[in-house]
Coordinates of C-alpha atoms and ligand atoms in Angstrom, one line a residue:
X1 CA 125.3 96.1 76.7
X2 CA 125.3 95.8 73.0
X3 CA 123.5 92.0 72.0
X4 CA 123.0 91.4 68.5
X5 CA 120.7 88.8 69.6
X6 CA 118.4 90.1 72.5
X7 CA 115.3 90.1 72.3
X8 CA 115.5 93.7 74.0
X9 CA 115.6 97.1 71.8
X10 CA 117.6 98.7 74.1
X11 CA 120.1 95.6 74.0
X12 CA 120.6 95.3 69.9
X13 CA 120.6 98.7 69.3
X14 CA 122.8 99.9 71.9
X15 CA 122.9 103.7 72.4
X16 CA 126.3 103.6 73.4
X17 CA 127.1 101.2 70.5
X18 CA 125.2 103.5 67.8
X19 CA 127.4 106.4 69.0
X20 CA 130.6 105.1 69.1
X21 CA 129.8 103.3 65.4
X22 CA 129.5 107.2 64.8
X23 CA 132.6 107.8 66.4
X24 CA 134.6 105.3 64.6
X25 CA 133.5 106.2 61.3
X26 CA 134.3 110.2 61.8
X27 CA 137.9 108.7 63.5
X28 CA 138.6 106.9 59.9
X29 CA 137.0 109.3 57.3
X30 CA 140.1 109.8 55.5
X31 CA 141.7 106.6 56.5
X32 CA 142.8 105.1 52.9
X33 CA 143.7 101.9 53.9
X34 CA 141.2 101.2 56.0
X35 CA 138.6 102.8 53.3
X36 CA 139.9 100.7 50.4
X37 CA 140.1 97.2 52.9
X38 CA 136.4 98.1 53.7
X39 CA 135.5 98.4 49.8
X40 CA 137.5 95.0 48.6
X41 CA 135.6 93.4 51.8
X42 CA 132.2 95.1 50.1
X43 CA 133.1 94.1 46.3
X44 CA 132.6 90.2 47.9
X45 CA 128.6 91.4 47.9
X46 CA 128.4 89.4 51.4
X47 CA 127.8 92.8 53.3
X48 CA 129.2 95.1 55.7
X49 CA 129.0 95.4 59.2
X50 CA 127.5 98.4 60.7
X51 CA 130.6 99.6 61.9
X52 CA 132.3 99.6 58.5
X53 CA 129.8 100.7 56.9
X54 CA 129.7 103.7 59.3
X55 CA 133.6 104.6 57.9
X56 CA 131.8 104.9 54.4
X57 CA 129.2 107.0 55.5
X58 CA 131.5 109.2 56.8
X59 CA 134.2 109.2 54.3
X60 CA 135.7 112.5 52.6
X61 CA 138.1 111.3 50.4
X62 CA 136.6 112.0 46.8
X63 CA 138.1 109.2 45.3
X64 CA 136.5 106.5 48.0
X65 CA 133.0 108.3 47.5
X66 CA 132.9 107.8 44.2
X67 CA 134.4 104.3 44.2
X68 CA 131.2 104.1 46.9
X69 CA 129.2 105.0 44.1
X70 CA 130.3 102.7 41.6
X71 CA 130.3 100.1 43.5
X72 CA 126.5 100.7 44.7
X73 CA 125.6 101.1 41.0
X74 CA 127.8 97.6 40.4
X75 CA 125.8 95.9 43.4
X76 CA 122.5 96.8 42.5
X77 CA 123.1 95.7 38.8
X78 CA 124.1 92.2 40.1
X79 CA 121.4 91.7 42.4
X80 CA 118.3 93.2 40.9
X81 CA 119.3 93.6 37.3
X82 CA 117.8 96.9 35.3
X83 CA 113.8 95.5 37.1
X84 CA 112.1 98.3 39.3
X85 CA 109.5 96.9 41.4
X86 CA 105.9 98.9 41.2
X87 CA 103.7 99.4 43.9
X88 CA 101.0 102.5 45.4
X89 CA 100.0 103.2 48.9
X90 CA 96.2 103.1 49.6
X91 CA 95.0 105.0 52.4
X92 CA 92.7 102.8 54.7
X93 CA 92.0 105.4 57.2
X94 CA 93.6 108.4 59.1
X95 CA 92.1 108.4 62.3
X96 CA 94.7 108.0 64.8
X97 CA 95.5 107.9 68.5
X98 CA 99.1 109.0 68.6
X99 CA 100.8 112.2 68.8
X100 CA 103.7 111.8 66.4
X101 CA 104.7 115.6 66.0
X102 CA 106.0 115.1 61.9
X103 CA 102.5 113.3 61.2
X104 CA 99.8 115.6 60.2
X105 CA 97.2 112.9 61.4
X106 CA 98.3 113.4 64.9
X107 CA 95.2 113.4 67.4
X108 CA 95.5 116.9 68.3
X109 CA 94.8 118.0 64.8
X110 CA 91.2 118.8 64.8
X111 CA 91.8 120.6 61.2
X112 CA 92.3 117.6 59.3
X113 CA 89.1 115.3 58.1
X114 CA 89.0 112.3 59.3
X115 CA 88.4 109.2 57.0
X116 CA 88.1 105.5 57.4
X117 CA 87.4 103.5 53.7
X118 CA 84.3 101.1 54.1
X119 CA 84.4 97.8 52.7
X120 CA 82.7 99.7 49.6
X121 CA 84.6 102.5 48.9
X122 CA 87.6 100.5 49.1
X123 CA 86.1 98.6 46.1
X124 CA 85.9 101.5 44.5
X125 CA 89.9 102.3 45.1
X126 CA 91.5 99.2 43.9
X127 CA 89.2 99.2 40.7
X128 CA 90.6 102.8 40.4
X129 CA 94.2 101.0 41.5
X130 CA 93.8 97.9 39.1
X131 CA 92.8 100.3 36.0
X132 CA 95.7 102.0 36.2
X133 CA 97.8 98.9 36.1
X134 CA 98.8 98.7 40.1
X135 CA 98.9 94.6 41.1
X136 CA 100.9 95.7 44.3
X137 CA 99.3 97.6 47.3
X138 CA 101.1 99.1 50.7
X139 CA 98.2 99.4 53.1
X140 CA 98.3 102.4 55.2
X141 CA 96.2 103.3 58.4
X142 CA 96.6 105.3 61.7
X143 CA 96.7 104.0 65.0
X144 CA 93.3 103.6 66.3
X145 CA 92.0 100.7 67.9
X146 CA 88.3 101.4 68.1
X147 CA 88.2 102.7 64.3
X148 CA 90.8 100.9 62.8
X149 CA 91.0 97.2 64.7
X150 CA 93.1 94.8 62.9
X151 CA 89.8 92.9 62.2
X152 CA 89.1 96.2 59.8
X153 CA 92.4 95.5 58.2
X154 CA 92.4 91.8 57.5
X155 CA 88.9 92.6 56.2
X156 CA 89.9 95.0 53.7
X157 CA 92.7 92.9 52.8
X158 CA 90.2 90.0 51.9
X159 CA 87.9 92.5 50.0
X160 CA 91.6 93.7 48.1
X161 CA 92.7 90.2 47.0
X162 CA 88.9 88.8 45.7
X163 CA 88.3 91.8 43.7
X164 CA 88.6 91.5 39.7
X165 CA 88.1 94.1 37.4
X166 CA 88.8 93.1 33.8
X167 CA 91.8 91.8 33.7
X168 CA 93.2 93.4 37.3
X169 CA 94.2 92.3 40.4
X170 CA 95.7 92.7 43.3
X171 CA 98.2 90.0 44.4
X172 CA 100.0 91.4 46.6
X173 CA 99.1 93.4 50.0
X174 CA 101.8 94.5 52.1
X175 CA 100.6 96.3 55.2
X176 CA 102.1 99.5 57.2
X177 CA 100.5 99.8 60.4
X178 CA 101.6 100.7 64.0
X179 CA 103.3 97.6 66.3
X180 CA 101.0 95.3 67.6
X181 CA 100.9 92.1 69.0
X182 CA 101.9 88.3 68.4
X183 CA 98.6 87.8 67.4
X184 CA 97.4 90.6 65.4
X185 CA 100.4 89.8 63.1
X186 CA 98.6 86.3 63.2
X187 CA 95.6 87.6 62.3
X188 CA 97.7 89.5 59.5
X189 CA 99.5 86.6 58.3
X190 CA 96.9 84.2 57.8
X191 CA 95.0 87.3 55.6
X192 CA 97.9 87.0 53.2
X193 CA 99.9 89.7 54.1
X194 CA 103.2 90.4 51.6
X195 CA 105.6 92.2 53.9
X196 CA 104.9 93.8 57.4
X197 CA 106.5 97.0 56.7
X198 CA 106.9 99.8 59.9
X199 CA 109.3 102.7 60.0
X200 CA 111.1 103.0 63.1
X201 CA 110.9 107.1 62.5
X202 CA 114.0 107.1 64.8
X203 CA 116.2 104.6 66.7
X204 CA 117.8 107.6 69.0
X205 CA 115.4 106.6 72.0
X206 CA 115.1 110.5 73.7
X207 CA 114.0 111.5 70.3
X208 CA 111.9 109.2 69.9
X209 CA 109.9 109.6 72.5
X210 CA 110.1 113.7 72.2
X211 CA 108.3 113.3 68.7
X212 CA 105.7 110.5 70.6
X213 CA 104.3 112.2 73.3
X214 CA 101.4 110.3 73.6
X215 CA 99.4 107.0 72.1
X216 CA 100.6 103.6 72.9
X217 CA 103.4 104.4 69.7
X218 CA 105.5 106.6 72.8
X219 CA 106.8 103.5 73.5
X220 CA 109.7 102.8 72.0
X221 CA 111.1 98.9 73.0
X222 CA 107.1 98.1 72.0
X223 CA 107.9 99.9 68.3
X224 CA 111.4 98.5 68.1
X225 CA 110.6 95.0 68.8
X226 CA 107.9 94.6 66.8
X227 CA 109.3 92.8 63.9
X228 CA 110.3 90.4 66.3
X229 CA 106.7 89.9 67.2
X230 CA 106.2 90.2 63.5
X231 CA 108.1 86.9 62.9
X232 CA 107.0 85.2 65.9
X233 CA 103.8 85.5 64.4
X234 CA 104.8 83.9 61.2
X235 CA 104.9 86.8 59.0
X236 CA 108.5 86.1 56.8
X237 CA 109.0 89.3 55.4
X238 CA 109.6 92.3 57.2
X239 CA 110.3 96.3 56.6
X240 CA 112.5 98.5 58.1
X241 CA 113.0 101.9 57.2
X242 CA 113.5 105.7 58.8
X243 CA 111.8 108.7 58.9
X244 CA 114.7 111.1 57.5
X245 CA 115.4 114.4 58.9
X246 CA 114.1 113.9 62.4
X247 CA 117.6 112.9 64.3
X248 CA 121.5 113.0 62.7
X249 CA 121.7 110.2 59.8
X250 CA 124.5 108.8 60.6
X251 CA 123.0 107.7 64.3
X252 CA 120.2 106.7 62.3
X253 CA 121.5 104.9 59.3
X254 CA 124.2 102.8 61.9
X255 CA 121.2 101.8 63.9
X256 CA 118.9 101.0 61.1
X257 CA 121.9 98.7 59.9
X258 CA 122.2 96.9 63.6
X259 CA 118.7 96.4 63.5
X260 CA 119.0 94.3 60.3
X261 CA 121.8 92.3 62.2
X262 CA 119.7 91.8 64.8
X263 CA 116.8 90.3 62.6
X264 CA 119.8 88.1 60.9
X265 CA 121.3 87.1 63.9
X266 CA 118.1 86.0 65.7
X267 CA 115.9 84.7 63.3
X268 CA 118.2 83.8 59.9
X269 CA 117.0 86.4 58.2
X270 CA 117.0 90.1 57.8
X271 CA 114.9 92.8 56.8
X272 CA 112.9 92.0 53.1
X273 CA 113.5 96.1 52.2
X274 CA 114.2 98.7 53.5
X275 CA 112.6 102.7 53.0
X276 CA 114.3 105.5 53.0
X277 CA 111.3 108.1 53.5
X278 CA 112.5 111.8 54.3
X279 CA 110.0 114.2 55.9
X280 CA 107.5 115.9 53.4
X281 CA 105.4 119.2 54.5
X282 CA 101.7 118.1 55.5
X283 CA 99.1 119.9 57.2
X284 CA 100.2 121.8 60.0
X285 CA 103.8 120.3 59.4
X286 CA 106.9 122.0 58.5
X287 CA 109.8 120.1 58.2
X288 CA 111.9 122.3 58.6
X289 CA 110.9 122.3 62.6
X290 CA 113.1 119.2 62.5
X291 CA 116.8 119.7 63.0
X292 CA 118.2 117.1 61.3
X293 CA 117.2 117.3 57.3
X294 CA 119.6 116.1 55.6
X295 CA 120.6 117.4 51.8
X296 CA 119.7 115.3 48.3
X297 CA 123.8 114.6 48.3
X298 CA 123.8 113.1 51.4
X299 CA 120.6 111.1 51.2
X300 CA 122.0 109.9 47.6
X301 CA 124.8 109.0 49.9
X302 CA 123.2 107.4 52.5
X303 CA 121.2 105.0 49.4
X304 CA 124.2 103.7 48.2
X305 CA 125.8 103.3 51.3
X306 CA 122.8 100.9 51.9
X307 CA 123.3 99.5 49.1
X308 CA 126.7 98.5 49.6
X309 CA 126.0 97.0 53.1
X310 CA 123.0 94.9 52.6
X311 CA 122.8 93.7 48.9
X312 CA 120.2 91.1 49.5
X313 CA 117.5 94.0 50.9
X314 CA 115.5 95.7 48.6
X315 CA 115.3 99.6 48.7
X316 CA 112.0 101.6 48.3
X317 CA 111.3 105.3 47.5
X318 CA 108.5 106.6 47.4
X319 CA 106.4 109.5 45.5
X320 CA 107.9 111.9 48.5
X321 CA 110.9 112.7 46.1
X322 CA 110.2 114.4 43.0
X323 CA 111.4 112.8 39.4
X324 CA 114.8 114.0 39.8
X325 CA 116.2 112.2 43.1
X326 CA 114.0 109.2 42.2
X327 CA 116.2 109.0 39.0
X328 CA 119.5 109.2 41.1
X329 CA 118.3 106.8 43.8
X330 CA 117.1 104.3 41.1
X331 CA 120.8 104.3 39.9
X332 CA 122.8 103.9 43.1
X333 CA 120.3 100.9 44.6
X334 CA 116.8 101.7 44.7
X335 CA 114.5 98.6 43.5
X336 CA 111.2 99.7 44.4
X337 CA 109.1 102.9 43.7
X338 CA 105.7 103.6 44.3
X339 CA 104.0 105.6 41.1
X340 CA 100.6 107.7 40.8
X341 CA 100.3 108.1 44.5
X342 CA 97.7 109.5 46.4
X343 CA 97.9 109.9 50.0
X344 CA 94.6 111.2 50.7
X345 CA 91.7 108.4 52.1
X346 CA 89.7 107.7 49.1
X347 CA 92.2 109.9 46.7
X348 CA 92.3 107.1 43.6
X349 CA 88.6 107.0 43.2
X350 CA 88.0 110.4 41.0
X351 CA 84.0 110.5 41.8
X352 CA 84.6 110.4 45.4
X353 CA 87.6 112.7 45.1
X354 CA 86.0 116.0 47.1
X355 CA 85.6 113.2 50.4
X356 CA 89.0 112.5 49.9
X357 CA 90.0 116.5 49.8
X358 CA 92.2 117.7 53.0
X359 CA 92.9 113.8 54.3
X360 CA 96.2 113.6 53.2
X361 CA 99.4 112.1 54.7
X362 CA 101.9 114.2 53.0
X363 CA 102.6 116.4 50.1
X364 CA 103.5 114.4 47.4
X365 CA 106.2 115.5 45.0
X366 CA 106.2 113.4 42.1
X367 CA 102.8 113.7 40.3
X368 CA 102.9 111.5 37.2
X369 CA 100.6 109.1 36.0
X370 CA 102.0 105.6 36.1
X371 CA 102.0 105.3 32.7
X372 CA 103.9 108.2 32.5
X373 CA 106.3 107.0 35.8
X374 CA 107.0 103.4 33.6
X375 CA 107.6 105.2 29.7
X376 CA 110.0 107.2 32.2
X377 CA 111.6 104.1 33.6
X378 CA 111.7 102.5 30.4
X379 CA 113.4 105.6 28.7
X380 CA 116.2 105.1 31.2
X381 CA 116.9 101.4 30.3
X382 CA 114.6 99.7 33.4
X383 CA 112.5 97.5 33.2
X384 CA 108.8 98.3 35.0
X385 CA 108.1 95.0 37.1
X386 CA 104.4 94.1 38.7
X387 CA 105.8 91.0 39.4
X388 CA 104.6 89.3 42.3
X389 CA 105.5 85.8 42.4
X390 CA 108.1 85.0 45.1
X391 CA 105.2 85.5 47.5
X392 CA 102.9 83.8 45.4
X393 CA 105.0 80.7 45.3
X394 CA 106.1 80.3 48.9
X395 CA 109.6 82.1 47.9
X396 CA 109.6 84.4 51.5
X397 CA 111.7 84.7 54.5
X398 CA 114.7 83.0 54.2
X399 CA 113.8 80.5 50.8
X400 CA 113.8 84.1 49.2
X401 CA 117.1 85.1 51.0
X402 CA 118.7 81.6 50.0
X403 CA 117.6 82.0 46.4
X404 CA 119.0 85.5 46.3
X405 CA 122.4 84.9 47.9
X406 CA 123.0 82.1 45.9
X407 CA 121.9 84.0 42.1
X408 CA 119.4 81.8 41.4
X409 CA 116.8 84.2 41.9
X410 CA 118.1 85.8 38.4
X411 CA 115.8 83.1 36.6
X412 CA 112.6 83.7 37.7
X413 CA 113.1 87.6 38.5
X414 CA 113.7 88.3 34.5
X415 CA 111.1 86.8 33.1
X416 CA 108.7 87.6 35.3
X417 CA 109.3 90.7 35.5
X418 CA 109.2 90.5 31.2
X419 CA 105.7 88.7 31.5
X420 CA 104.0 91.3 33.9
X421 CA 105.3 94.2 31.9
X422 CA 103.6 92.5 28.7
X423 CA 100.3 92.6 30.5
X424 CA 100.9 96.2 31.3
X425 CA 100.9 96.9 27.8
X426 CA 98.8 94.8 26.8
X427 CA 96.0 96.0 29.2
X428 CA 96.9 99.5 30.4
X429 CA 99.9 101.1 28.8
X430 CA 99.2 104.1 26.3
X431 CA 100.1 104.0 22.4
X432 CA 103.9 105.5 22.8
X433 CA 104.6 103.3 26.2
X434 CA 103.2 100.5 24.3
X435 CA 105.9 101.1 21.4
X436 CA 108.9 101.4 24.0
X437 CA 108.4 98.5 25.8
X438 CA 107.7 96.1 22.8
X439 CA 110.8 97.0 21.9
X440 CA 112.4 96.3 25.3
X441 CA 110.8 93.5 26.7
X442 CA 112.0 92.1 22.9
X443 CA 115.7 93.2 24.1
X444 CA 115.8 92.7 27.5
X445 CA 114.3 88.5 26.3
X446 CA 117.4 88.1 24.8
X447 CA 119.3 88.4 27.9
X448 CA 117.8 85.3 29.7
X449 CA 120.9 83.3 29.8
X450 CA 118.9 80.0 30.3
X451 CA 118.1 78.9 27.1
X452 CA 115.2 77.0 28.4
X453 CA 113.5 79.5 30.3
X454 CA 114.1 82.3 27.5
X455 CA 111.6 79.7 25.3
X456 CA 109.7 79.1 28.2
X457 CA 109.0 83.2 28.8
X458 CA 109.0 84.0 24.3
X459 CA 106.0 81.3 24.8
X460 CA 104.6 83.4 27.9
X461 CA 104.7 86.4 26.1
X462 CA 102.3 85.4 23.0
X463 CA 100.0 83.7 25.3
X464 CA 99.8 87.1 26.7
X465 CA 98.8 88.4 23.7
X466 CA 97.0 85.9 22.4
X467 CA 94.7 87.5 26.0
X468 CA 95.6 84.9 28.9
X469 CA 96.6 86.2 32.0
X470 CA 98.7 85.5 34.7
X471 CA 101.9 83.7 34.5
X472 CA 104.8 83.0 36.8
X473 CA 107.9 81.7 37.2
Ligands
SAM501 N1 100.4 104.7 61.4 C1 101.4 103.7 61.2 C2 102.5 103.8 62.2 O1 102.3 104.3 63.3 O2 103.6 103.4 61.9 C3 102.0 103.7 59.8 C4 101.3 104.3 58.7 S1 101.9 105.9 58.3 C5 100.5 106.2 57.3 C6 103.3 105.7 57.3 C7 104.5 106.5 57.5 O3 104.4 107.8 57.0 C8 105.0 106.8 59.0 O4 105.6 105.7 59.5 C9 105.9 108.0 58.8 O5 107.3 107.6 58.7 C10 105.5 108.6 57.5 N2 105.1 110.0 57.6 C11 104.3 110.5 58.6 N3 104.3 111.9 58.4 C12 105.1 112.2 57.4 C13 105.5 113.4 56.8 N4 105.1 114.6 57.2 N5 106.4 113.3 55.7 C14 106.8 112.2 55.3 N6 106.5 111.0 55.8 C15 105.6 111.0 56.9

């Protein structure tokens, strides 16, 4: 029976619930009035249940799908302005114990080399990371107790946050690793963790454990409860997101939305982002073994469709998309892209590079610099943001939700966002990125509507350049 609020996978994201969601939607695809009562409930930025937001997946109408796409572009503008959140992956380790059949570090593959980062190497990584400009990390391992315990993680996220190269640092990790328990997200939390992220892959439970054979990840109520655990433990922010292409995406993207309720319903607040990952070839991998890829119009689609049903949830892409979808998904509700990616184990670090050689995750289709990656965002109008203060200053959980609902998140999410990008430039950005964003941070100051806080950020700025660091909001 379908419970919002049970603790139990199988209870808040109901098979039979997901599939008549499905049902319902594909019954009202052309259903105008229903369509257009959905879209004035939308235009209140509050939300949409999963079932209505199943109708707009599966609307036909033209019209409707383009007033979907307006009003994703309209949403997105309100809520996170023209700032694009930057972050990279680091690769900790790939040896792993499952047997997740789209993952080309899958146990059975003997042809792939396996890496785990020592305490040194990874030293060597963020210095590689922090030259380039990064201040925001996703940590990335396999699945292996005996080589990757969560004591290896919490010490590597230690060695992360005390390391400073010139003026870098990192200061925020979040952390993508397999479920575990209450007290392994503890042990994560009290490390400093930014948000637990973990892909469900896919909520349609057969599937799920088709592409799971083995490893302790074949269970499925263990993977879908674990944000609960995460919370429990006393981690506030949390990451949903779906592997793409493995099962149909309207079963998936109706679950993924009940699973946010279910967060919302049972502990106040829902999920911190969201990902929207589709599978990539890898070693050994084809995607197109997997029945259910789904086209760039229907994933641009499914983004704004997002969009539209949870405003308050940041969106993530990653360097899995090349330049072009990036640019359409930054438009329609993306707020967070990753940029000069590597997905090997020890890829950032250019001495070490031939270790690194044959260890990666996937292949990775947008291959800019991230200088390159923020000129590009600039061009478009966005403004590059390394800003990591909410965490910083306690502002997780719910006290970021309230803050966010309310607007009032608007005046500190400006000018920080204004005073990270001037330490960009000041410290990594090239001559001709330099010359763009003087000219927008110099725009985009102007459009603090607090009087006080624009003076307070113009004052920000020149200390900047005047060579202090670090500044929030
Ligand atoms: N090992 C952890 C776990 O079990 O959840 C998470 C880390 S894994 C390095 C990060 C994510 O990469 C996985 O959750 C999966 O969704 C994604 N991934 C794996 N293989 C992929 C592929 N071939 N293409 C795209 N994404 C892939």
């Amino acid at each position: 029976m379908y419970d919002p609020k049970s603790p139990h996978a199988e209870a808040f994201i109901d098979h039979t619930e997901v599939l008549e969601s499905v049902a319902y939607g594909t019954a009202h695809r052309e259903d105008t009035a229903l369509i257009r009562q959905i879209l004035e409930k939308a235009k209140l930025r509050k939300g949409l249940t999963h079932r209505e937001a199943s109708v707009l997946l599966a609307c036909t109408l033209p019209d409707a799908n383009e007033a979907i796409d307006a009003l994703a572009r309209e949403i997105k503008n309100a809520f996170y302005g023209k700032r694009i959140v930057m972050f990279a992956p680091l690769y900790l380790s790939n040896y792993c114990v499952n047997g997740c059949a789209y993952c080309p570090y899958h146990t059975q593959n003997k042809t792939i080399p396996r890496r785990k980062l020592t305490q040194e190497e990874i030293i060597a990584e963020v210095i590689a990371l922090q030259d380039m400009g990064h201040k925001r990390l996703a940590l990335e391992a396999g699945e292996d107790p005996v080589n990757n315990p969560i004591e290896y993680i919490t010490e590597s996220m230690r060695t992360i946050y005390s390391i400073r190269h010139k003026n870098g640092a990192i200061r925020r990790a979040n952390v993508n690793i397999a479920a575990t328990t209450v007290e392994n997200y503890q042990k994560l939390h009290e490390a400093g963790i930014g948000t637990y992220i973990l892909f469900q892959e896919t909520y349609h439970k057969e599937s799920y454990e088709a592409l799971h054979p083995t490893g302790p990840k074949h269970n499925y109520a263990y993977h879908t409860e674990s944000m609960d655990r995460a919370m429990q433990g006393g981690i506030d922010d949390v990451g949903l997101g779906v592997l793409f292409g493995l099962e149909r995406y309207r079963y998936e993207f109706a679950a993924l939305l009940m699973h946010a309720e279910h967060l919302e319903t049972a502990f106040g607040v829902g999920p911190h982002t969201i990902s929207v990952p589709r599978v990539k070839p890898a070693d050994g991998i084809d995607p197109a073994r997997f029945k259910d890829a789904i086209s760039d119009d229907i994933f641009a689609k499914l983004i704004a469709c997002i969009r539209v049903a949870v405003p308050y949830t940041g969106m993530i892409i990653s360097t899995r998309e090349s330049q072009n979808m990036r640019a359409r998904a930054l438009q329609l509700g993306v707020s967070q892209i990753s940029g000069a990616s590597r997905t090997t184990v020890g890829g950032y670090n250019e001495t070490a590079a031939h270790e690194a050689a044959h260890t990666e995750q996937f292949n990775v289709s947008d291959n800019r610099t991230l200088d390159e990656v923020v000129r590009w965002l600039m061009e478009f109008g966005f403004i590059p943001s390394f800003c990591t203060a909410c965490y910083r200053e306690g502002r997780t959980g719910d006290r970021f939700m309230q803050l966010l609902k309310s607007g009032q998140i608007q005046n500190c999410c400006q000018p920080n966002a204004l005073i990270t990008l001037q330490e960009y430039l000041c410290d990594y950005a090239s001559p001709p990125t330099q010359t763009i964003g003087k000219r927008l941070i110099a725009a985009e100051l102007e459009q603090i509507p607090n009087e006080k806080m624009r003076h307070f950020t113009r004052a920000q700025l020149k200390k900047i350049l005047g060579g202090q660091r670090d500044f929030r909001v």
